[in-house]
Amino acid sequence: MLQRITAYLIIFSLITVNFSRLFIFAGFELNRNYIATKLCENRNRPWLHCDGKCYFAKKIKQAEDKQASDERQSQKSLFQEVYVISSTDVKFHSSLLQVISTPYTPTVPADRPVTIFQPPQLG
């Protein structure tokens, strides 16, 4: 049960991060009259027909900046986590590392010559 709730919470948070522009646009469309009359920078100049688009553009820019800064922060934390390594001493026990000598007698097949083939030289 707890795992299912956690999974739904993670899925919801990923969706809200990816669709943040959609939520900003929906909020803008739902409150367009209020934004145009109260929050718009050009509300005193109606001939520009801004109708709150300046406020919408500002909010989109803020969301992009926030997302970019969040990505940089997560990359910094990942970078720091990668290079945090606990020092461990590696010790080799000499009893485990013994050189075993095996008898090896190099044999040359009878059908092959003993000398190494050298290509012909020009000139």
Short mmCIF file of N, CA, C and O in Angstrom, two decimals:
data_model
loop_
_atom_site.label_atom_id
_atom_site.label_comp_id
_atom_site.label_asym_id
_atom_site.label_seq_id
_atom_site.Cartn_x
_atom_site.Cartn_y
_atom_site.Cartn_z
N MET A 1 0.83 -1.20 0.00
CA MET A 1 0.00 0.00 0.00
C MET A 1 0.87 1.26 0.00
O MET A 1 0.62 2.18 -0.75
N LEU A 2 1.89 1.26 0.86
CA LEU A 2 2.78 2.41 0.93
C LEU A 2 3.58 2.57 -0.36
O LEU A 2 3.81 3.69 -0.81
N GLN A 3 3.96 1.46 -0.95
CA GLN A 3 4.70 1.51 -2.21
C GLN A 3 3.84 2.08 -3.33
O GLN A 3 4.32 2.86 -4.16
N ARG A 4 2.59 1.73 -3.34
CA ARG A 4 1.68 2.23 -4.38
C ARG A 4 1.49 3.74 -4.23
O ARG A 4 1.51 4.48 -5.22
N ILE A 5 1.31 4.21 -3.01
CA ILE A 5 1.16 5.66 -2.77
C ILE A 5 2.43 6.39 -3.16
O ILE A 5 2.38 7.45 -3.80
N THR A 6 3.57 5.82 -2.81
CA THR A 6 4.85 6.44 -3.18
C THR A 6 5.00 6.49 -4.70
O THR A 6 5.45 7.49 -5.25
N ALA A 7 4.63 5.42 -5.37
CA ALA A 7 4.73 5.38 -6.84
C ALA A 7 3.82 6.45 -7.45
O ALA A 7 4.23 7.16 -8.37
N TYR A 8 2.59 6.56 -6.97
CA TYR A 8 1.68 7.59 -7.50
C TYR A 8 2.21 8.99 -7.23
O TYR A 8 2.09 9.88 -8.07
N LEU A 9 2.80 9.19 -6.08
CA LEU A 9 3.36 10.51 -5.75
C LEU A 9 4.53 10.85 -6.66
O LEU A 9 4.63 11.99 -7.15
N ILE A 10 5.38 9.90 -6.93
CA ILE A 10 6.52 10.13 -7.83
C ILE A 10 6.03 10.40 -9.25
O ILE A 10 6.52 11.32 -9.91
N ILE A 11 5.07 9.63 -9.71
CA ILE A 11 4.52 9.85 -11.05
C ILE A 11 3.88 11.23 -11.16
O ILE A 11 4.09 11.95 -12.13
N PHE A 12 3.12 11.62 -10.15
CA PHE A 12 2.48 12.94 -10.15
C PHE A 12 3.52 14.05 -10.17
O PHE A 12 3.37 15.04 -10.90
N SER A 13 4.59 13.91 -9.38
CA SER A 13 5.61 14.95 -9.35
C SER A 13 6.35 15.05 -10.68
O SER A 13 6.67 16.15 -11.13
N LEU A 14 6.60 13.92 -11.33
CA LEU A 14 7.24 13.96 -12.64
C LEU A 14 6.34 14.61 -13.68
O LEU A 14 6.82 15.38 -14.54
N ILE A 15 5.07 14.34 -13.61
CA ILE A 15 4.14 14.94 -14.56
C ILE A 15 4.05 16.45 -14.35
O ILE A 15 4.03 17.22 -15.31
N THR A 16 3.98 16.88 -13.10
CA THR A 16 3.88 18.32 -12.85
C THR A 16 5.14 19.06 -13.28
O THR A 16 5.05 20.20 -13.74
N VAL A 17 6.29 18.43 -13.15
CA VAL A 17 7.52 19.08 -13.60
C VAL A 17 7.52 19.20 -15.11
O VAL A 17 7.88 20.25 -15.67
N ASN A 18 7.12 18.16 -15.81
CA ASN A 18 7.16 18.17 -17.26
C ASN A 18 6.08 19.05 -17.88
O ASN A 18 6.25 19.56 -18.98
N PHE A 19 4.95 19.21 -17.20
CA PHE A 19 3.86 19.99 -17.74
C PHE A 19 3.69 21.33 -17.03
O PHE A 19 2.60 21.87 -16.96
N SER A 20 4.78 21.90 -16.53
CA SER A 20 4.67 23.16 -15.80
C SER A 20 4.18 24.29 -16.71
O SER A 20 3.41 25.14 -16.28
N ARG A 21 4.60 24.28 -17.98
CA ARG A 21 4.12 25.31 -18.90
C ARG A 21 2.62 25.19 -19.12
O ARG A 21 1.92 26.20 -19.23
N LEU A 22 2.14 23.97 -19.19
CA LEU A 22 0.71 23.77 -19.37
C LEU A 22 -0.08 24.32 -18.19
O LEU A 22 -1.11 24.98 -18.37
N PHE A 23 0.42 24.10 -16.98
CA PHE A 23 -0.26 24.62 -15.80
C PHE A 23 -0.22 26.15 -15.76
O PHE A 23 -1.19 26.79 -15.36
N ILE A 24 0.89 26.73 -16.19
CA ILE A 24 0.98 28.20 -16.23
C ILE A 24 0.00 28.75 -17.25
O ILE A 24 -0.70 29.73 -17.00
N PHE A 25 -0.07 28.09 -18.41
CA PHE A 25 -1.00 28.54 -19.45
C PHE A 25 -2.45 28.41 -18.99
O PHE A 25 -3.27 29.30 -19.21
N ALA A 26 -2.76 27.29 -18.33
CA ALA A 26 -4.13 27.09 -17.84
C ALA A 26 -4.48 28.15 -16.79
O ALA A 26 -5.59 28.71 -16.81
N GLY A 27 -3.55 28.44 -15.89
CA GLY A 27 -3.80 29.49 -14.90
C GLY A 27 -3.97 30.85 -15.55
O GLY A 27 -4.80 31.67 -15.11
N PHE A 28 -3.20 31.10 -16.62
CA PHE A 28 -3.33 32.38 -17.33
C PHE A 28 -4.69 32.49 -18.01
O PHE A 28 -5.35 33.53 -17.93
N GLU A 29 -5.12 31.42 -18.66
CA GLU A 29 -6.40 31.46 -19.36
C GLU A 29 -7.58 31.58 -18.39
O GLU A 29 -8.55 32.27 -18.68
N LEU A 30 -7.47 30.91 -17.25
CA LEU A 30 -8.56 30.98 -16.28
C LEU A 30 -8.67 32.35 -15.62
O LEU A 30 -9.76 32.79 -15.26
N ASN A 31 -7.54 33.03 -15.46
CA ASN A 31 -7.53 34.33 -14.77
C ASN A 31 -7.17 35.47 -15.72
O ASN A 31 -6.61 36.48 -15.30
N ARG A 32 -7.50 35.33 -17.00
CA ARG A 32 -7.07 36.31 -18.00
C ARG A 32 -7.61 37.71 -17.71
O ARG A 32 -6.88 38.70 -17.82
N ASN A 33 -8.86 37.84 -17.33
CA ASN A 33 -9.44 39.17 -17.07
C ASN A 33 -8.76 39.83 -15.88
O ASN A 33 -8.44 41.03 -15.92
N TYR A 34 -8.55 39.07 -14.81
CA TYR A 34 -7.89 39.64 -13.62
C TYR A 34 -6.46 40.06 -13.95
O TYR A 34 -6.01 41.13 -13.55
N ILE A 35 -5.75 39.21 -14.68
CA ILE A 35 -4.37 39.53 -15.03
C ILE A 35 -4.31 40.76 -15.92
O ILE A 35 -3.47 41.64 -15.73
N ALA A 36 -5.21 40.85 -16.90
CA ALA A 36 -5.21 42.00 -17.82
C ALA A 36 -5.53 43.30 -17.10
O ALA A 36 -4.98 44.35 -17.44
N THR A 37 -6.40 43.27 -16.08
CA THR A 37 -6.79 44.52 -15.42
C THR A 37 -5.91 44.88 -14.23
O THR A 37 -5.75 46.05 -13.92
N LYS A 38 -5.34 43.89 -13.56
CA LYS A 38 -4.60 44.18 -12.33
C LYS A 38 -3.08 43.95 -12.42
O LYS A 38 -2.31 44.69 -11.83
N LEU A 39 -2.64 42.93 -13.15
CA LEU A 39 -1.23 42.55 -13.11
C LEU A 39 -0.44 42.91 -14.36
O LEU A 39 0.79 42.86 -14.35
N CYS A 40 -1.11 43.25 -15.44
CA CYS A 40 -0.45 43.54 -16.70
C CYS A 40 0.39 44.82 -16.60
O CYS A 40 -0.03 45.81 -16.00
N GLU A 41 1.58 44.77 -17.17
CA GLU A 41 2.45 45.95 -17.15
C GLU A 41 1.93 47.05 -18.07
O GLU A 41 2.20 48.22 -17.86
N ASN A 42 1.19 46.67 -19.09
CA ASN A 42 0.68 47.63 -20.07
C ASN A 42 -0.82 47.91 -19.90
O ASN A 42 -1.49 48.26 -20.86
N ARG A 43 -1.34 47.77 -18.69
CA ARG A 43 -2.78 47.99 -18.47
C ARG A 43 -3.17 49.45 -18.66
O ARG A 43 -4.32 49.75 -18.96
N ASN A 44 -2.22 50.37 -18.51
CA ASN A 44 -2.51 51.80 -18.71
C ASN A 44 -2.42 52.20 -20.18
O ASN A 44 -2.72 53.34 -20.52
N ARG A 45 -1.96 51.27 -21.03
CA ARG A 45 -1.83 51.55 -22.47
C ARG A 45 -2.65 50.52 -23.26
O ARG A 45 -2.11 49.56 -23.80
N PRO A 46 -3.96 50.70 -23.33
CA PRO A 46 -4.83 49.69 -23.97
C PRO A 46 -4.60 49.57 -25.48
O PRO A 46 -4.97 48.56 -26.07
N TRP A 47 -4.01 50.58 -26.12
CA TRP A 47 -3.79 50.51 -27.57
C TRP A 47 -2.74 49.46 -27.95
O TRP A 47 -2.64 49.07 -29.11
N LEU A 48 -1.98 48.95 -26.95
CA LEU A 48 -0.99 47.91 -27.23
C LEU A 48 -1.63 46.52 -27.34
O LEU A 48 -1.00 45.60 -27.87
N HIS A 49 -2.85 46.36 -26.83
CA HIS A 49 -3.57 45.08 -26.84
C HIS A 49 -2.72 43.95 -26.24
O HIS A 49 -2.66 42.85 -26.79
N CYS A 50 -2.12 44.23 -25.15
CA CYS A 50 -1.28 43.23 -24.46
C CYS A 50 -2.15 42.19 -23.78
O CYS A 50 -1.89 40.98 -23.89
N ASP A 51 -3.17 42.62 -23.08
CA ASP A 51 -4.13 41.75 -22.41
C ASP A 51 -3.47 40.71 -21.51
O ASP A 51 -3.90 39.57 -21.41
N GLY A 52 -2.38 41.08 -20.86
CA GLY A 52 -1.73 40.19 -19.89
C GLY A 52 -0.70 39.26 -20.49
O GLY A 52 -0.14 38.42 -19.78
N LYS A 53 -0.42 39.38 -21.79
CA LYS A 53 0.57 38.50 -22.41
C LYS A 53 1.97 38.76 -21.87
O LYS A 53 2.80 37.85 -21.81
N CYS A 54 2.22 39.99 -21.46
CA CYS A 54 3.52 40.31 -20.87
C CYS A 54 3.69 39.56 -19.55
O CYS A 54 4.78 39.01 -19.27
N TYR A 55 2.64 39.49 -18.77
CA TYR A 55 2.68 38.75 -17.50
C TYR A 55 2.86 37.26 -17.75
O TYR A 55 3.63 36.59 -17.07
N PHE A 56 2.17 36.74 -18.76
CA PHE A 56 2.30 35.33 -19.12
C PHE A 56 3.73 35.01 -19.56
O PHE A 56 4.30 34.00 -19.14
N ALA A 57 4.31 35.87 -20.40
CA ALA A 57 5.68 35.65 -20.86
C ALA A 57 6.67 35.69 -19.70
O ALA A 57 7.62 34.91 -19.65
N LYS A 58 6.42 36.59 -18.75
CA LYS A 58 7.29 36.69 -17.58
C LYS A 58 7.22 35.42 -16.73
O LYS A 58 8.23 34.92 -16.26
N LYS A 59 6.01 34.90 -16.55
CA LYS A 59 5.84 33.67 -15.77
C LYS A 59 6.49 32.47 -16.46
O LYS A 59 7.11 31.62 -15.81
N ILE A 60 6.37 32.39 -17.77
CA ILE A 60 7.01 31.31 -18.53
C ILE A 60 8.53 31.41 -18.38
O ILE A 60 9.22 30.40 -18.16
N LYS A 61 9.06 32.60 -18.46
CA LYS A 61 10.51 32.81 -18.32
C LYS A 61 10.96 32.41 -16.91
O LYS A 61 12.01 31.77 -16.75
N GLN A 62 10.19 32.76 -15.89
CA GLN A 62 10.53 32.37 -14.52
C GLN A 62 10.53 30.86 -14.36
O GLN A 62 11.41 30.30 -13.72
N ALA A 63 9.56 30.19 -14.97
CA ALA A 63 9.48 28.72 -14.88
C ALA A 63 10.67 28.07 -15.57
O ALA A 63 11.25 27.11 -15.06
N GLU A 64 11.07 28.61 -16.72
CA GLU A 64 12.23 28.06 -17.44
C GLU A 64 13.51 28.27 -16.64
O GLU A 64 14.36 27.38 -16.56
N ASP A 65 13.66 29.46 -16.05
CA ASP A 65 14.85 29.73 -15.23
C ASP A 65 14.89 28.82 -14.02
O ASP A 65 15.95 28.31 -13.65
N LYS A 66 13.74 28.62 -13.39
CA LYS A 66 13.68 27.74 -12.22
C LYS A 66 14.04 26.30 -12.60
O LYS A 66 14.79 25.63 -11.90
N GLN A 67 13.52 25.85 -13.72
CA GLN A 67 13.81 24.49 -14.17
C GLN A 67 15.29 24.34 -14.51
O GLN A 67 15.91 23.34 -14.16
N ALA A 68 15.87 25.35 -15.14
CA ALA A 68 17.29 25.28 -15.48
C ALA A 68 18.15 25.28 -14.22
O ALA A 68 19.14 24.53 -14.13
N SER A 69 17.78 26.10 -13.23
CA SER A 69 18.57 26.13 -12.00
C SER A 69 18.41 24.83 -11.22
O SER A 69 19.37 24.34 -10.62
N ASP A 70 17.21 24.24 -11.26
CA ASP A 70 17.01 22.94 -10.61
C ASP A 70 17.85 21.86 -11.27
O ASP A 70 18.44 21.01 -10.59
N GLU A 71 17.93 21.89 -12.59
CA GLU A 71 18.75 20.91 -13.31
C GLU A 71 20.22 21.08 -12.96
O GLU A 71 20.94 20.11 -12.76
N ARG A 72 20.68 22.33 -12.88
CA ARG A 72 22.10 22.57 -12.51
C ARG A 72 22.37 22.09 -11.10
O ARG A 72 23.41 21.49 -10.83
N GLN A 73 21.43 22.34 -10.19
CA GLN A 73 21.61 21.88 -8.81
C GLN A 73 21.67 20.36 -8.74
O GLN A 73 22.49 19.79 -8.03
N SER A 74 20.79 19.69 -9.49
CA SER A 74 20.80 18.22 -9.46
C SER A 74 22.07 17.69 -10.09
O SER A 74 22.62 16.70 -9.62
N GLN A 75 22.57 18.35 -11.14
CA GLN A 75 23.82 17.91 -11.74
C GLN A 75 24.98 18.12 -10.79
O GLN A 75 25.89 17.29 -10.71
N LYS A 76 24.97 19.23 -10.05
CA LYS A 76 26.03 19.47 -9.06
C LYS A 76 26.00 18.41 -7.98
O LYS A 76 27.03 17.89 -7.57
N SER A 77 24.82 18.08 -7.50
CA SER A 77 24.73 17.09 -6.44
C SER A 77 25.14 15.71 -6.95
O SER A 77 25.79 14.96 -6.23
N LEU A 78 24.78 15.39 -8.18
CA LEU A 78 25.22 14.12 -8.75
C LEU A 78 26.73 14.09 -8.91
O LEU A 78 27.38 13.08 -8.65
N PHE A 79 27.30 15.20 -9.35
CA PHE A 79 28.74 15.29 -9.53
C PHE A 79 29.46 15.12 -8.20
O PHE A 79 30.46 14.42 -8.11
N GLN A 80 28.92 15.72 -7.16
CA GLN A 80 29.54 15.60 -5.85
C GLN A 80 29.40 14.19 -5.30
O GLN A 80 30.30 13.68 -4.66
N GLU A 81 28.29 13.54 -5.56
CA GLU A 81 28.08 12.19 -5.05
C GLU A 81 29.01 11.19 -5.73
O GLU A 81 29.42 10.22 -5.13
N VAL A 82 29.34 11.44 -6.99
CA VAL A 82 30.18 10.51 -7.72
C VAL A 82 31.58 10.49 -7.13
O VAL A 82 32.21 9.44 -7.02
N TYR A 83 32.08 11.64 -6.76
CA TYR A 83 33.46 11.73 -6.32
C TYR A 83 33.65 11.58 -4.81
O TYR A 83 34.73 11.80 -4.31
N VAL A 84 32.64 11.23 -4.09
CA VAL A 84 32.79 10.95 -2.67
C VAL A 84 33.03 9.46 -2.54
O VAL A 84 32.13 8.65 -2.70
N ILE A 85 34.28 9.10 -2.29
CA ILE A 85 34.66 7.70 -2.21
C ILE A 85 35.33 7.48 -0.87
O ILE A 85 36.23 8.21 -0.48
N SER A 86 34.89 6.46 -0.18
CA SER A 86 35.55 6.14 1.08
C SER A 86 36.85 5.42 0.76
O SER A 86 36.92 4.57 -0.12
N SER A 87 37.89 5.77 1.49
CA SER A 87 39.19 5.15 1.23
C SER A 87 39.24 3.79 1.91
O SER A 87 38.94 3.64 3.09
N THR A 88 39.59 2.80 1.14
CA THR A 88 39.74 1.45 1.68
C THR A 88 41.15 0.97 1.33
O THR A 88 41.64 1.19 0.23
N ASP A 89 41.76 0.34 2.28
CA ASP A 89 43.10 -0.19 2.05
C ASP A 89 42.99 -1.61 1.53
O ASP A 89 42.25 -2.43 2.07
N VAL A 90 43.71 -1.86 0.47
CA VAL A 90 43.72 -3.19 -0.11
C VAL A 90 45.00 -3.88 0.33
O VAL A 90 46.10 -3.36 0.12
N LYS A 91 44.87 -5.02 0.96
CA LYS A 91 46.03 -5.75 1.45
C LYS A 91 46.08 -7.09 0.75
O LYS A 91 45.07 -7.79 0.65
N PHE A 92 47.24 -7.43 0.27
CA PHE A 92 47.45 -8.72 -0.35
C PHE A 92 48.20 -9.62 0.62
O PHE A 92 49.20 -9.22 1.21
N HIS A 93 47.73 -10.79 0.75
CA HIS A 93 48.40 -11.75 1.62
C HIS A 93 49.38 -12.56 0.78
O HIS A 93 49.02 -13.13 -0.25
N SER A 94 50.60 -12.62 1.22
CA SER A 94 51.63 -13.29 0.43
C SER A 94 51.39 -14.79 0.34
O SER A 94 51.87 -15.45 -0.59
N SER A 95 50.70 -15.36 1.28
CA SER A 95 50.46 -16.81 1.21
C SER A 95 49.53 -17.16 0.07
O SER A 95 49.55 -18.27 -0.44
N LEU A 96 48.67 -16.21 -0.37
CA LEU A 96 47.77 -16.47 -1.47
C LEU A 96 48.43 -16.24 -2.83
O LEU A 96 47.97 -16.76 -3.84
N LEU A 97 49.47 -15.44 -2.84
CA LEU A 97 50.13 -15.10 -4.09
C LEU A 97 51.44 -15.86 -4.22
O LEU A 97 52.52 -15.33 -4.01
N GLN A 98 51.37 -17.09 -4.58
CA GLN A 98 52.57 -17.90 -4.77
C GLN A 98 52.78 -18.11 -6.26
O GLN A 98 51.83 -18.31 -7.01
N VAL A 99 54.04 -18.12 -6.64
CA VAL A 99 54.38 -18.37 -8.03
C VAL A 99 54.52 -19.87 -8.19
O VAL A 99 55.30 -20.52 -7.49
N ILE A 100 53.77 -20.39 -9.08
CA ILE A 100 53.81 -21.83 -9.33
C ILE A 100 54.63 -22.04 -10.59
O ILE A 100 54.30 -21.52 -11.66
N SER A 101 55.72 -22.78 -10.48
CA SER A 101 56.54 -23.04 -11.65
C SER A 101 56.08 -24.32 -12.32
O SER A 101 55.91 -25.35 -11.68
N THR A 102 55.80 -24.20 -13.59
CA THR A 102 55.37 -25.37 -14.36
C THR A 102 56.48 -25.71 -15.34
O THR A 102 57.11 -24.82 -15.92
N PRO A 103 56.75 -26.95 -15.53
CA PRO A 103 57.78 -27.32 -16.51
C PRO A 103 57.29 -27.03 -17.92
O PRO A 103 56.21 -27.46 -18.32
N TYR A 104 58.07 -26.24 -18.65
CA TYR A 104 57.70 -25.87 -20.01
C TYR A 104 58.91 -26.10 -20.89
O TYR A 104 59.97 -25.53 -20.67
N THR A 105 58.74 -26.89 -21.87
CA THR A 105 59.81 -27.12 -22.84
C THR A 105 59.28 -26.71 -24.20
O THR A 105 58.34 -27.31 -24.74
N PRO A 106 59.87 -25.64 -24.72
CA PRO A 106 59.40 -25.20 -26.03
C PRO A 106 59.81 -26.20 -27.10
O PRO A 106 60.97 -26.57 -27.20
N THR A 107 58.85 -26.61 -27.85
CA THR A 107 59.13 -27.54 -28.93
C THR A 107 58.77 -26.90 -30.25
O THR A 107 57.78 -26.19 -30.37
N VAL A 108 59.62 -27.15 -31.24
CA VAL A 108 59.39 -26.62 -32.58
C VAL A 108 58.95 -27.79 -33.45
O VAL A 108 59.61 -28.83 -33.48
N PRO A 109 57.85 -27.64 -34.15
CA PRO A 109 57.42 -28.73 -35.02
C PRO A 109 58.49 -29.03 -36.08
O PRO A 109 59.22 -28.15 -36.53
N ALA A 110 58.58 -30.27 -36.50
CA ALA A 110 59.62 -30.69 -37.44
C ALA A 110 59.41 -30.12 -38.82
O ALA A 110 60.37 -29.88 -39.56
N ASP A 111 58.18 -29.84 -39.20
CA ASP A 111 57.94 -29.35 -40.55
C ASP A 111 58.15 -27.85 -40.70
O ASP A 111 58.12 -27.32 -41.80
N ARG A 112 58.39 -27.13 -39.63
CA ARG A 112 58.61 -25.68 -39.71
C ARG A 112 60.08 -25.37 -39.49
O ARG A 112 60.73 -25.95 -38.61
N PRO A 113 60.59 -24.40 -40.23
CA PRO A 113 62.01 -24.05 -40.01
C PRO A 113 62.18 -23.27 -38.70
O PRO A 113 61.26 -22.64 -38.20
N VAL A 114 63.37 -23.31 -38.18
CA VAL A 114 63.65 -22.66 -36.91
C VAL A 114 63.80 -21.15 -37.08
O VAL A 114 63.46 -20.37 -36.19
N THR A 115 64.29 -20.70 -38.22
CA THR A 115 64.50 -19.26 -38.44
C THR A 115 63.18 -18.58 -38.75
O THR A 115 62.24 -19.19 -39.26
N ILE A 116 63.12 -17.31 -38.45
CA ILE A 116 61.93 -16.50 -38.70
C ILE A 116 61.98 -16.03 -40.14
O ILE A 116 63.02 -15.58 -40.63
N PHE A 117 60.85 -16.10 -40.80
CA PHE A 117 60.76 -15.68 -42.20
C PHE A 117 60.99 -14.17 -42.29
O PHE A 117 60.39 -13.40 -41.55
N GLN A 118 61.87 -13.76 -43.21
CA GLN A 118 62.11 -12.36 -43.47
C GLN A 118 61.74 -12.06 -44.91
O GLN A 118 62.12 -12.82 -45.81
N PRO A 119 60.99 -10.98 -45.17
CA PRO A 119 60.59 -10.68 -46.54
C PRO A 119 61.80 -10.27 -47.38
O PRO A 119 62.82 -9.82 -46.84
N PRO A 120 61.73 -10.45 -48.67
CA PRO A 120 62.88 -10.06 -49.53
C PRO A 120 63.09 -8.56 -49.50
O PRO A 120 62.15 -7.78 -49.37
N GLN A 121 64.31 -8.14 -49.61
CA GLN A 121 64.67 -6.72 -49.60
C GLN A 121 64.89 -6.24 -51.01
O GLN A 121 65.49 -6.94 -51.82
N LEU A 122 64.39 -5.05 -51.28
CA LEU A 122 64.55 -4.46 -52.60
C LEU A 122 65.82 -3.63 -52.65
O LEU A 122 66.16 -2.92 -51.72
N GLY A 123 66.51 -3.69 -53.79
CA GLY A 123 67.62 -2.82 -54.06
C GLY A 123 68.89 -3.17 -53.49
O GLY A 123 69.81 -3.24 -52.99
#
